[in-house]
């Protein structure tokens, strides 16, 4: 933690400044420890800032929206924010090296799913999962959502929200855990009022720190990670507040695991050598490192009882380093593993921007209405410095020396810049909710983006690779939704939404587009003991780049892809002691127009095929039972259907079901002890299929003991 002294000094300086955080409505100070936990469940009365800027609850929003709040994260034992995302309907997230945070949702993957941090859309590579301790909740909205999040978001959006200072005199919490493979976590959180009681200006500070270590279930894979979040909240006047928030993440992983090779013949269901499934074929000095620093300044001002504004100014700085031997394949008779692709790369990225929004409640033609309007400006700059050599060699899987990176032929030390991509975005947006009657409401919105791309080539300038390349796009996206609250406890809705996606590569194409029709319902049942949401949708994405069938070296903007599906989520208090929570998602995704260049050089149509790593069904189930006032137990299950590993749909990764259980003892009003078993049946399963082809194996059966306390 070479940066900790600097951070400590910075935090010391910040603590004496009159800065802070606020919400749009300033809440009274809470004296003492934490407030009682709310009843677990879908909590449709809570709001989500990523689904709408109008302050609507999940129930009022005519869209499929789900939230895993802090209580859900702790009850389900989510270790990272990606684990929390996997508890939401239809999400299948994994973290294979080189892919950052991979998400499959509603038939789409990668850049078609926007991943945001605190409502800010950043580069996908930053979504590599880190410890969930510093996060307050994870939010999900289904389908095209460019109105809120900007370009992208064809399949949906995830938002990871960090803990911030609260208006409380004093609160403290801590967590210590130890588990299989020497996995440890040490975490604490402090919230404290800095100003004397009764002072005209009130200041509150919060600090959360988490340290994680693990030897990993794959040989020679060791991980050490720190996460830190600090925020300072100031209520400067009864109507004006400010937040200064700092986040720091540092992760180091030795000999990262890059997958398990698939045995020959490679056809149908992919098979691995289970005897050698924990082998790590990376070099001994393989490396992954990431350091990320966030700084945000948030102003909330209540201009009048009906009008308020929020402004968020931010800066992000990130650096990621890779040094690995990344590709492994069995030879023809499966007696040896051929290793290749020595890759040394540094990713450096910064993003600075400002988000401004104004909310106003009024009446229009005698009807209640709420408006939200604003603008966004951001500059995202990323520089890659890659070095890639074949470095082919062969090893005996039963007895091999991993070797060292710089001992491989063709490798060299040092970073050589390749390209810098700078994307400047200016956006204007407006959103409105109109109450047509006591039961019927109309939600509408439009967004205009002006996107400028400037690519700087740091290597040899040629006719096909100039020093500078500039492109511009101006997409307009929107949403229209109608909600009918036909009962106080039940509604139905219909929604139409659109998205735009910036093209990749040097071609001067227009943006690809997406559109969705969705119908759904949100309701309580059995006298309020149960709550459920149901959604059915159809999404169409078109005009993305595919290979030209007449010229494999060229691309055409004619790609098409569709998905249709159903999502269901429910929470039911079966008895006063037994709680059941579940969600299920089914999707049918296929390419309408898609061409691929194969190894022979020919171009093959994949029309009608399913995209890779898209499961048709994903389901979760949790049962929690209160054995006694101080004892609680529970079981959980997660099912993920098989996925295709290639666009030809000839290779499949098998379906899997994972089971877990926990037992919790409440020592006193402050402290609990939890024992947890994950993957009870020790299932061998693949979370992600590499195109090598290779498995990315999930975690085997593990045990964990955790002590958590709050004051």
XYZ file of C-alpha atoms in Angstrom:
711
model
C 0.000 0.000 0.000
C 2.559 2.516 -1.144
C -0.157 5.170 -1.562
C -1.570 4.912 1.970
C 0.647 7.636 3.526
C -0.432 10.068 0.816
C -4.080 9.141 1.305
C -3.803 9.471 5.069
C -2.362 12.968 4.696
C -5.096 13.934 2.261
C -7.831 12.646 4.565
C -6.321 14.594 7.435
C -6.465 17.787 5.404
C -10.017 17.118 4.249
C -11.304 16.564 7.754
C -10.770 20.179 8.765
C -12.546 21.682 5.783
C -16.192 22.646 5.742
C -17.362 20.303 3.017
C -19.929 17.506 2.984
C -22.771 15.622 1.408
C -26.533 15.973 1.253
C -29.664 14.602 -0.280
C -32.302 16.703 -1.976
C -34.201 16.786 1.316
C -32.106 17.293 4.426
C -32.952 14.671 7.033
C -32.793 15.232 10.780
C -29.788 13.990 12.703
C -30.084 10.473 14.146
C -28.579 10.019 17.593
C -27.139 6.676 18.611
C -26.434 3.538 16.624
C -28.067 2.213 13.506
C -31.743 2.293 12.701
C -33.617 -1.027 12.794
C -33.404 -3.138 9.643
C -36.340 -2.958 7.286
C -38.305 -6.064 6.381
C -36.355 -8.001 3.703
C -37.951 -8.173 0.282
C -38.274 -6.357 -3.014
C -38.914 -2.987 -1.286
C -40.849 -1.424 -4.153
C -41.226 1.840 -2.248
C -37.494 2.628 -2.448
C -36.229 4.812 -5.293
C -33.489 4.331 -7.864
C -31.631 7.290 -9.315
C -30.562 5.351 -12.403
C -34.111 4.428 -13.463
C -35.383 8.013 -13.376
C -34.223 11.446 -12.207
C -37.741 12.273 -11.015
C -37.403 10.636 -7.600
C -39.914 7.883 -8.413
C -40.179 4.691 -6.404
C -39.569 1.333 -8.069
C -43.328 0.761 -8.004
C -44.053 4.048 -9.819
C -41.420 3.556 -12.539
C -42.778 1.982 -15.770
C -39.696 -0.188 -16.272
C -38.087 -3.318 -14.909
C -35.966 -2.051 -12.003
C -34.321 -4.110 -9.230
C -32.105 -3.161 -6.292
C -29.807 -5.158 -4.021
C -29.505 -2.854 -1.008
C -26.986 -3.041 1.825
C -29.196 -5.362 3.839
C -29.514 -7.757 0.870
C -25.752 -7.706 0.293
C -25.030 -8.704 3.890
C -27.811 -11.284 4.257
C -26.722 -13.096 1.089
C -23.015 -12.918 1.844
C -22.061 -11.083 -1.369
C -18.275 -10.766 -1.351
C -17.995 -8.352 -4.310
C -20.368 -5.913 -5.986
C -20.560 -8.442 -8.837
C -21.869 -11.099 -6.424
C -24.556 -8.592 -5.466
C -25.391 -8.017 -9.145
C -25.839 -11.781 -9.620
C -28.679 -11.729 -7.099
C -30.740 -9.505 -9.436
C -33.145 -11.026 -12.012
C -31.455 -12.349 -15.164
C -27.932 -11.069 -14.467
C -25.024 -13.457 -15.094
C -21.769 -11.727 -14.150
C -18.211 -13.062 -14.059
C -14.689 -11.671 -14.002
C -12.404 -13.557 -16.378
C -9.031 -11.806 -16.722
C -8.915 -9.455 -19.680
C -12.667 -8.927 -19.662
C -12.922 -6.773 -16.539
C -16.466 -7.184 -15.292
C -18.317 -9.347 -17.815
C -22.117 -9.118 -17.766
C -24.750 -11.083 -19.680
C -28.272 -9.707 -19.384
C -31.383 -9.793 -21.575
C -29.459 -11.512 -24.372
C -26.690 -8.892 -24.562
C -23.135 -8.731 -23.227
C -20.034 -6.560 -22.845
C -20.462 -2.958 -23.968
C -24.209 -3.427 -24.581
C -24.641 -3.486 -20.780
C -23.664 -0.175 -19.191
C -21.932 -0.406 -15.820
C -21.942 2.817 -13.825
C -20.471 3.928 -10.516
C -22.589 6.372 -8.534
C -24.555 7.231 -11.658
C -21.436 7.929 -13.734
C -20.885 5.967 -16.942
C -17.211 4.964 -17.141
C -14.999 2.652 -19.198
C -15.994 -1.041 -18.981
C -12.551 -2.135 -17.769
C -13.122 -0.356 -14.454
C -16.004 -2.707 -13.664
C -13.660 -5.466 -12.456
C -15.345 -6.534 -9.188
C -13.934 -5.338 -5.887
C -15.007 -5.938 -2.302
C -18.650 -5.113 -1.592
C -17.924 -3.544 1.823
C -17.705 0.048 0.579
C -20.887 -0.242 -1.526
C -24.362 0.657 -0.309
C -26.384 -0.958 -3.095
C -26.429 -2.248 -6.678
C -29.192 -1.086 -9.036
C -30.417 -2.671 -12.275
C -32.676 -1.333 -15.021
C -33.666 -3.563 -17.935
C -33.430 -2.731 -21.611
C -32.383 0.414 -23.497
C -31.666 3.174 -20.997
C -29.564 5.740 -22.842
C -31.973 8.451 -21.650
C -30.397 8.247 -18.196
C -26.973 6.784 -18.913
C -25.918 8.049 -22.329
C -24.617 6.021 -25.267
C -24.752 2.244 -24.852
C -27.207 0.541 -22.489
C -28.952 -1.502 -25.199
C -29.467 -4.527 -22.959
C -29.650 -2.688 -19.646
C -27.649 -0.842 -17.001
C -26.070 -1.618 -13.631
C -25.185 1.058 -11.102
C -22.837 0.463 -8.149
C -23.467 3.002 -5.375
C -20.840 3.731 -2.712
C -21.607 4.375 0.973
C -21.636 8.071 1.912
C -21.640 9.975 5.175
C -24.957 10.006 7.032
C -26.504 12.534 9.425
C -25.748 10.543 12.563
C -23.856 11.483 15.711
C -21.713 8.378 15.759
C -21.792 4.885 14.297
C -19.177 2.172 13.836
C -19.133 -1.273 12.268
C -16.529 -3.923 11.606
C -16.134 -7.304 9.924
C -13.532 -10.052 10.270
C -13.757 -13.239 8.234
C -11.631 -16.263 7.382
C -12.367 -18.989 4.857
C -11.060 -21.670 2.542
C -7.837 -21.039 0.627
C -6.712 -18.655 3.382
C -9.257 -16.095 2.264
C -9.459 -13.212 4.733
C -11.329 -9.948 5.044
C -10.746 -7.157 7.548
C -13.106 -4.208 7.231
C -14.412 -1.340 9.293
C -16.645 1.682 8.876
C -16.949 4.874 10.936
C -19.542 7.644 10.713
C -19.092 10.670 12.991
C -20.519 14.161 13.451
C -17.720 16.753 13.433
C -19.713 19.821 14.526
C -21.047 20.629 18.017
C -24.732 19.933 18.522
C -26.807 22.981 17.647
C -24.155 24.565 15.400
C -25.531 26.494 12.436
C -23.494 24.396 9.992
C -23.309 20.651 10.531
C -20.513 18.389 9.235
C -20.391 14.589 9.174
C -17.578 12.290 8.046
C -17.566 8.640 7.035
C -14.624 6.307 6.429
C -14.857 2.713 5.156
C -11.782 0.532 4.641
C -11.557 -3.102 3.556
C -8.545 -5.398 3.081
C -8.895 -8.771 1.325
C -6.339 -11.532 0.804
C -6.560 -15.012 -0.714
C -4.309 -17.783 -1.989
C -6.966 -18.662 -4.571
C -8.447 -22.003 -5.546
C -6.146 -22.130 -8.593
C -2.489 -23.023 -7.984
C -0.109 -20.088 -7.357
C -2.871 -17.485 -7.631
C -2.593 -14.981 -4.790
C -4.580 -11.794 -4.362
C -4.238 -8.745 -2.122
C -6.715 -5.869 -2.387
C -7.572 -2.662 -0.523
C -10.726 -0.576 -0.873
C -11.278 2.800 0.778
C -14.155 5.262 0.718
C -14.145 8.593 2.564
C -16.822 11.271 2.441
C -17.494 14.556 4.184
C -21.057 15.851 4.423
C -21.895 19.475 5.235
C -25.338 20.953 5.744
C -24.308 24.524 4.998
C -27.849 25.897 5.340
C -31.238 24.225 5.849
C -31.528 24.052 2.042
C -27.917 23.678 0.840
C -25.563 20.753 1.312
C -22.312 19.553 -0.172
C -20.523 16.204 -0.351
C -16.851 15.631 -0.957
C -16.242 11.944 -1.640
C -12.961 10.128 -2.199
C -12.545 6.480 -3.199
C -9.362 4.492 -3.619
C -8.902 0.907 -4.809
C -5.671 -1.052 -5.032
C -5.558 -4.666 -6.223
C -2.586 -6.957 -6.801
C -2.842 -10.509 -8.115
C 0.085 -12.888 -8.660
C -0.058 -15.430 -11.498
C -3.654 -14.629 -12.522
C -5.712 -17.576 -13.730
C -6.476 -17.315 -17.462
C -8.630 -20.386 -17.905
C -8.515 -24.180 -18.073
C -7.874 -25.754 -21.520
C -10.582 -27.887 -23.147
C -9.808 -31.467 -24.131
C -9.977 -32.721 -27.720
C -12.095 -33.353 -29.693
C -13.509 -29.841 -29.367
C -17.146 -30.360 -30.313
C -20.422 -30.284 -28.435
C -20.092 -30.016 -24.661
C -16.690 -28.677 -23.634
C -14.779 -31.050 -21.347
C -11.774 -30.481 -19.107
C -9.354 -32.772 -17.279
C -10.869 -32.657 -13.784
C -7.677 -34.132 -12.329
C -5.727 -31.051 -13.469
C -8.518 -28.499 -13.169
C -6.640 -26.402 -10.582
C -3.487 -26.149 -12.704
C -2.289 -22.636 -13.398
C -0.536 -22.511 -16.779
C 0.443 -18.870 -16.418
C 4.090 -17.952 -15.823
C 5.408 -17.761 -12.258
C 5.707 -13.959 -12.389
C 2.328 -13.379 -14.021
C 0.720 -10.181 -12.794
C -2.450 -8.122 -12.620
C -2.480 -4.764 -10.825
C -5.083 -2.032 -10.639
C -5.098 1.329 -8.889
C -8.116 3.621 -9.090
C -8.801 7.004 -7.482
C -12.175 8.790 -7.582
C -12.955 12.300 -6.396
C -16.508 13.704 -6.436
C -17.996 17.028 -5.383
C -21.801 16.950 -5.022
C -23.983 19.990 -4.385
C -27.675 19.666 -3.494
C -29.753 22.831 -3.223
C -33.472 23.104 -2.490
C -34.397 26.336 -4.251
C -38.027 26.154 -3.113
C -40.406 23.476 -1.823
C -41.083 22.546 -5.476
C -37.653 23.025 -7.075
C -34.249 21.511 -6.364
C -30.950 21.049 -8.149
C -27.997 18.697 -7.957
C -24.530 19.160 -9.458
C -21.823 16.490 -9.486
C -18.262 17.396 -10.460
C -15.846 14.460 -10.609
C -12.442 13.154 -11.642
C -11.286 9.557 -12.070
C -7.762 8.223 -12.542
C -6.991 4.556 -13.155
C -4.068 2.367 -14.171
C -4.088 -1.377 -14.891
C -1.049 -3.561 -15.646
C -0.998 -7.078 -17.138
C 2.026 -9.388 -17.571
C 0.883 -12.881 -18.449
C 1.067 -15.919 -20.721
C -2.602 -16.156 -21.584
C -3.577 -18.951 -24.039
C -3.537 -22.697 -23.301
C -4.683 -25.578 -25.548
C -4.240 -29.343 -25.448
C -2.346 -30.973 -28.295
C -4.083 -33.513 -30.521
C -3.849 -36.473 -28.100
C -4.350 -34.377 -24.918
C -0.934 -35.368 -23.590
C 0.521 -31.864 -23.429
C -0.678 -28.273 -23.078
C 0.521 -25.781 -25.681
C 0.936 -22.316 -24.164
C 1.136 -19.062 -26.136
C 0.324 -15.323 -26.219
C 2.737 -13.501 -23.950
C 1.000 -10.219 -23.285
C 2.449 -7.181 -21.525
C 0.108 -4.209 -21.403
C -0.640 -1.075 -19.403
C -4.040 0.636 -19.524
C -4.100 4.226 -18.286
C -7.340 6.116 -18.116
C -8.794 9.335 -16.801
C -12.298 10.738 -16.861
C -13.419 14.183 -15.770
C -16.908 15.551 -15.999
C -19.874 17.393 -14.602
C -23.521 16.396 -14.260
C -26.183 19.024 -13.561
C -29.890 18.368 -13.081
C -32.852 20.479 -12.041
C -36.118 19.003 -10.720
C -39.409 20.916 -10.517
C -42.905 19.948 -9.415
C -45.815 21.882 -10.912
C -49.263 21.592 -12.449
C -49.906 21.346 -16.188
C -53.461 21.782 -17.518
C -54.689 21.157 -13.982
C -52.670 17.929 -13.653
C -49.769 17.231 -11.276
C -46.465 17.003 -13.100
C -42.767 16.655 -12.280
C -39.955 17.813 -14.564
C -36.262 16.985 -14.594
C -33.809 18.593 -16.963
C -30.073 19.092 -17.137
C -26.826 18.621 -18.957
C -23.706 16.476 -18.783
C -20.147 17.108 -19.925
C -17.338 14.560 -19.697
C -13.960 13.772 -21.217
C -12.731 10.187 -21.151
C -9.123 9.527 -22.157
C -7.513 6.071 -22.294
C -4.027 5.062 -23.422
C -2.953 1.481 -24.101
C 0.661 0.324 -24.144
C 0.548 -3.301 -25.351
C 3.273 -5.772 -26.313
C 2.131 -9.149 -27.635
C 4.381 -12.000 -28.837
C 3.479 -15.659 -29.628
C 5.999 -17.169 -27.142
C 4.807 -20.681 -27.970
C 5.903 -23.532 -25.724
C 4.581 -26.895 -24.565
C 4.343 -28.407 -21.066
C 3.340 -31.692 -19.450
C 0.157 -30.938 -17.443
C 1.180 -33.463 -14.774
C 4.676 -32.086 -14.228
C 5.752 -28.665 -15.468
C 7.701 -25.587 -14.494
C 5.727 -22.415 -15.236
C 8.818 -20.389 -16.184
C 9.113 -16.605 -16.167
C 7.680 -13.981 -18.476
C 10.952 -12.410 -19.567
C 12.403 -15.861 -20.163
C 9.909 -16.354 -23.030
C 11.247 -15.745 -26.572
C 10.483 -12.294 -27.966
C 9.484 -10.625 -24.687
C 10.998 -7.309 -23.630
C 10.640 -4.930 -20.721
C 9.151 -1.451 -20.850
C 5.961 0.187 -22.057
C 5.477 1.483 -25.601
C 2.333 3.516 -26.192
C 0.010 2.431 -28.966
C -3.066 4.688 -29.109
C -4.858 7.249 -26.978
C -8.626 7.411 -27.365
C -10.269 10.583 -26.129
C -14.055 10.745 -26.112
C -15.750 14.065 -25.322
C -19.479 13.950 -24.601
C -21.913 16.839 -24.221
C -25.518 15.945 -23.456
C -28.870 17.603 -22.786
C -31.807 15.705 -21.300
C -35.358 16.268 -20.151
C -37.792 13.951 -18.382
C -41.420 14.383 -17.279
C -44.060 12.544 -15.293
C -47.659 13.632 -15.827
C -50.429 12.344 -13.537
C -53.300 11.900 -16.004
C -55.522 10.747 -13.133
C -55.193 9.289 -9.652
C -54.494 5.889 -11.229
C -52.855 6.734 -14.574
C -49.469 8.405 -15.138
C -47.354 9.090 -18.218
C -43.539 9.107 -18.127
C -41.604 10.609 -21.041
C -38.083 11.764 -21.773
C -35.546 12.729 -24.444
C -31.751 12.955 -24.496
C -29.401 14.514 -27.042
C -25.707 13.550 -27.073
C -22.860 15.152 -29.024
C -19.965 12.661 -29.012
C -16.506 13.454 -30.382
C -13.787 10.813 -30.746
C -10.130 11.765 -31.181
C -7.662 8.887 -31.646
C -3.945 9.631 -31.419
C -1.545 7.060 -32.901
C 1.754 6.918 -30.980
C 3.373 4.390 -33.335
C 4.414 4.372 -37.008
C 2.206 6.612 -39.124
C 0.884 5.010 -42.323
C -1.902 5.684 -44.786
C -4.153 3.232 -42.926
C -2.953 4.307 -39.466
C -2.723 8.138 -39.418
C -1.453 10.225 -36.534
C -4.980 11.444 -35.714
C -8.438 10.093 -36.426
C -11.574 12.066 -35.562
C -15.222 11.017 -35.591
C -18.443 12.628 -34.342
C -21.977 11.414 -33.613
C -25.190 13.094 -32.426
C -27.721 10.453 -31.279
C -31.143 11.252 -29.826
C -32.712 8.697 -27.492
C -35.788 8.578 -25.314
C -38.450 6.709 -23.384
C -42.250 6.717 -23.151
C -44.054 4.792 -20.412
C -47.604 4.495 -19.097
C -48.499 3.167 -15.615
C -52.001 2.158 -14.490
C -52.309 1.757 -10.693
C -55.612 -0.129 -10.880
C -55.355 -1.141 -7.192
C -53.467 0.532 -4.331
C -51.275 -2.583 -4.220
C -51.024 -3.440 -7.935
C -50.251 -1.810 -11.270
C -49.503 -2.628 -14.876
C -47.272 -0.663 -17.232
C -46.124 -0.475 -20.829
C -42.906 1.159 -21.979
C -41.049 1.976 -25.198
C -37.387 2.974 -24.945
C -34.449 3.502 -27.289
C -30.649 3.439 -27.115
C -27.675 4.433 -29.232
C -24.231 2.851 -29.279
C -21.016 4.440 -30.470
C -19.362 2.233 -33.154
C -15.993 0.632 -32.500
C -13.072 0.586 -34.929
C -11.870 3.124 -37.490
C -14.889 2.954 -39.805
C -16.866 6.133 -40.215
C -20.207 4.511 -39.358
C -23.240 6.038 -37.713
C -24.300 4.895 -34.254
C -26.010 1.540 -33.941
C -29.462 1.720 -32.407
C -31.622 -0.271 -30.043
C -35.299 -0.222 -29.157
C -37.466 -2.105 -26.689
C -41.118 -2.729 -25.968
C -41.808 -3.876 -22.407
C -44.978 -4.675 -20.486
C -45.055 -5.564 -16.829
C -46.719 -5.469 -13.431
C -45.687 -4.738 -9.839
C -47.986 -5.884 -7.052
C -48.439 -7.113 -3.487
C -50.349 -10.302 -2.704
C -51.588 -12.419 0.217
C -52.498 -9.383 2.305
C -49.093 -7.817 1.764
C -47.042 -10.837 2.848
C -45.793 -11.167 -0.718
C -44.480 -8.742 -3.313
C -43.764 -9.529 -6.968
C -42.686 -7.974 -10.261
C -43.250 -9.374 -13.736
C -41.902 -8.090 -17.065
C -41.994 -9.253 -20.680
C -39.899 -7.527 -23.348
C -38.558 -7.528 -26.889
C -35.316 -5.725 -27.802
C -33.889 -5.085 -31.264
C -30.341 -3.901 -31.898
C -29.319 -3.030 -35.453
C -26.759 -1.344 -37.692
C -23.669 -2.525 -35.800
C -20.520 -3.486 -37.727
C -20.201 -7.018 -39.187
C -17.754 -8.536 -41.666
C -18.451 -7.822 -45.340
C -19.211 -11.226 -46.964
C -17.603 -10.044 -50.223
C -14.490 -8.540 -48.611
C -13.299 -10.094 -45.321
C -10.994 -7.107 -44.721
C -13.967 -4.725 -44.677
C -16.965 -4.191 -42.398
C -20.549 -3.150 -43.035
C -22.940 -1.437 -40.570
C -25.784 -3.902 -41.140
C -25.660 -6.167 -38.089
C -28.915 -7.096 -36.351
C -29.625 -8.840 -33.063
C -32.863 -9.458 -31.180
C -33.911 -10.797 -27.808
C -37.232 -11.465 -26.131
C -37.838 -12.687 -22.647
C -39.642 -12.776 -19.332
C -38.428 -11.798 -15.858
C -40.109 -12.603 -12.548
C -39.124 -11.686 -8.991
C -40.961 -12.337 -5.748
C -40.567 -12.145 -1.990
C -42.991 -13.972 0.330
C -43.177 -14.142 4.109
C -44.551 -17.720 4.218
C -44.733 -17.766 8.012
C -43.530 -15.249 10.600
C -40.273 -17.235 10.733
C -39.844 -18.341 7.079
C -38.998 -15.975 4.219
C -38.748 -17.049 0.572
C -37.174 -14.859 -2.128
C -36.732 -15.827 -5.744
C -36.236 -14.520 -9.259
C -36.282 -16.152 -12.676
C -35.382 -14.934 -16.161
C -35.863 -16.538 -19.570
C -34.452 -15.044 -22.761
C -34.413 -16.034 -26.417
C -31.551 -14.168 -28.124
C -30.371 -14.524 -31.697
C -28.501 -12.783 -34.480
C -30.670 -11.456 -37.285
C -27.728 -10.390 -39.456
C -24.213 -11.359 -38.461
C -21.181 -12.493 -40.472
C -17.956 -13.902 -39.072
C -14.538 -14.479 -40.618
C -13.362 -18.019 -39.777
C -9.845 -19.506 -39.636
C -9.853 -20.450 -43.320
C -10.426 -16.811 -44.262
C -13.979 -17.412 -45.442
C -16.912 -15.318 -44.199
C -19.776 -17.324 -42.699
C -23.249 -16.105 -41.794
C -24.321 -16.715 -38.186
C -27.912 -15.639 -38.752
C -30.253 -17.330 -36.275
C -27.447 -18.257 -33.856
C -27.297 -17.320 -30.191
C -24.578 -14.892 -29.006
C -21.811 -16.418 -26.888
C -22.011 -16.610 -23.090
C -25.752 -15.865 -23.057
C -27.706 -18.347 -20.874
C -31.339 -18.888 -21.812
C -32.399 -19.213 -18.165
C -31.065 -17.806 -14.883
C -32.752 -18.354 -11.521
C -32.060 -17.602 -7.838
C -33.773 -18.849 -4.666
C -33.207 -17.960 -0.985
C -34.995 -19.519 2.008
C -34.359 -17.952 5.427
C -35.674 -19.378 8.692
C -35.554 -17.915 12.210
C -34.748 -20.886 14.449
C -34.868 -18.843 17.653
C -34.545 -15.168 18.642
C -30.740 -15.429 18.373
C -30.400 -18.083 15.651
C -31.104 -17.857 11.921
C -30.350 -20.287 9.114
C -30.881 -20.366 5.380
C -30.227 -22.111 2.093
C -29.855 -20.722 -1.393
C -29.663 -22.013 -4.956
C -28.556 -20.490 -8.254
C -29.170 -22.029 -11.696
C -27.497 -20.890 -14.919
C -28.347 -22.616 -18.205
C -25.727 -23.754 -20.714
C -24.129 -21.176 -23.010
C -22.411 -21.268 -26.382
C -18.667 -20.659 -26.476
C -18.508 -19.791 -30.196
C -20.627 -17.872 -32.684
C -21.081 -21.061 -34.734
C -22.916 -22.543 -31.714
C -20.914 -25.788 -31.945
C -19.318 -25.596 -28.478
C -21.298 -25.399 -25.243
C -20.465 -24.732 -21.636
C -22.714 -26.956 -19.463
C -25.490 -25.639 -17.234
C -24.888 -25.628 -13.504
C -26.691 -25.291 -10.183
C -24.971 -23.999 -7.059
C -26.252 -24.500 -3.518
C -25.251 -22.682 -0.356
C -26.212 -22.467 3.303
C -25.529 -20.338 6.365
C -26.062 -20.340 10.119
C -26.023 -17.053 12.037
C -25.877 -16.486 15.792
C -26.740 -13.075 17.217
C -24.390 -12.761 20.199
C -26.010 -9.533 21.393
C -27.647 -6.460 19.913
C -24.343 -5.446 18.311
C -22.489 -8.593 17.219
C -23.268 -11.631 15.073
C -21.277 -14.694 14.014
C -22.030 -16.311 10.637
C -20.822 -19.600 9.230
C -21.364 -20.035 5.500
C -20.816 -22.815 2.956
C -20.743 -21.944 -0.743
C -21.125 -24.504 -3.560
C -22.303 -27.201 -1.138
C -22.099 -30.021 -3.708
C -18.614 -28.992 -4.896
C -19.897 -28.534 -8.442
C -17.254 -28.212 -11.164
C -18.589 -25.539 -13.461
C -17.562 -22.880 -15.940
C -18.637 -19.275 -15.388
C -17.368 -18.046 -18.757
C -16.219 -19.614 -22.031
C -13.082 -18.256 -23.694
C -12.801 -18.476 -27.474
C -9.482 -20.401 -27.074
C -11.612 -22.484 -26.245
C -11.197 -22.703 -22.486
C -13.231 -22.815 -19.306
C -13.084 -20.072 -16.741
C -13.780 -22.238 -13.698
C -15.952 -21.120 -10.836
C -15.054 -21.515 -7.169
C -15.286 -25.022 -5.638
C -16.856 -25.700 -2.243
C -15.660 -23.196 0.349
C -16.242 -22.553 4.045
C -16.276 -19.177 5.763
C -16.627 -17.844 9.304
C -17.359 -14.141 9.835
C -17.816 -11.900 12.865
C -19.645 -8.611 12.300
C -20.386 -5.913 14.838
C -22.151 -2.541 14.895
C -22.295 0.233 17.480
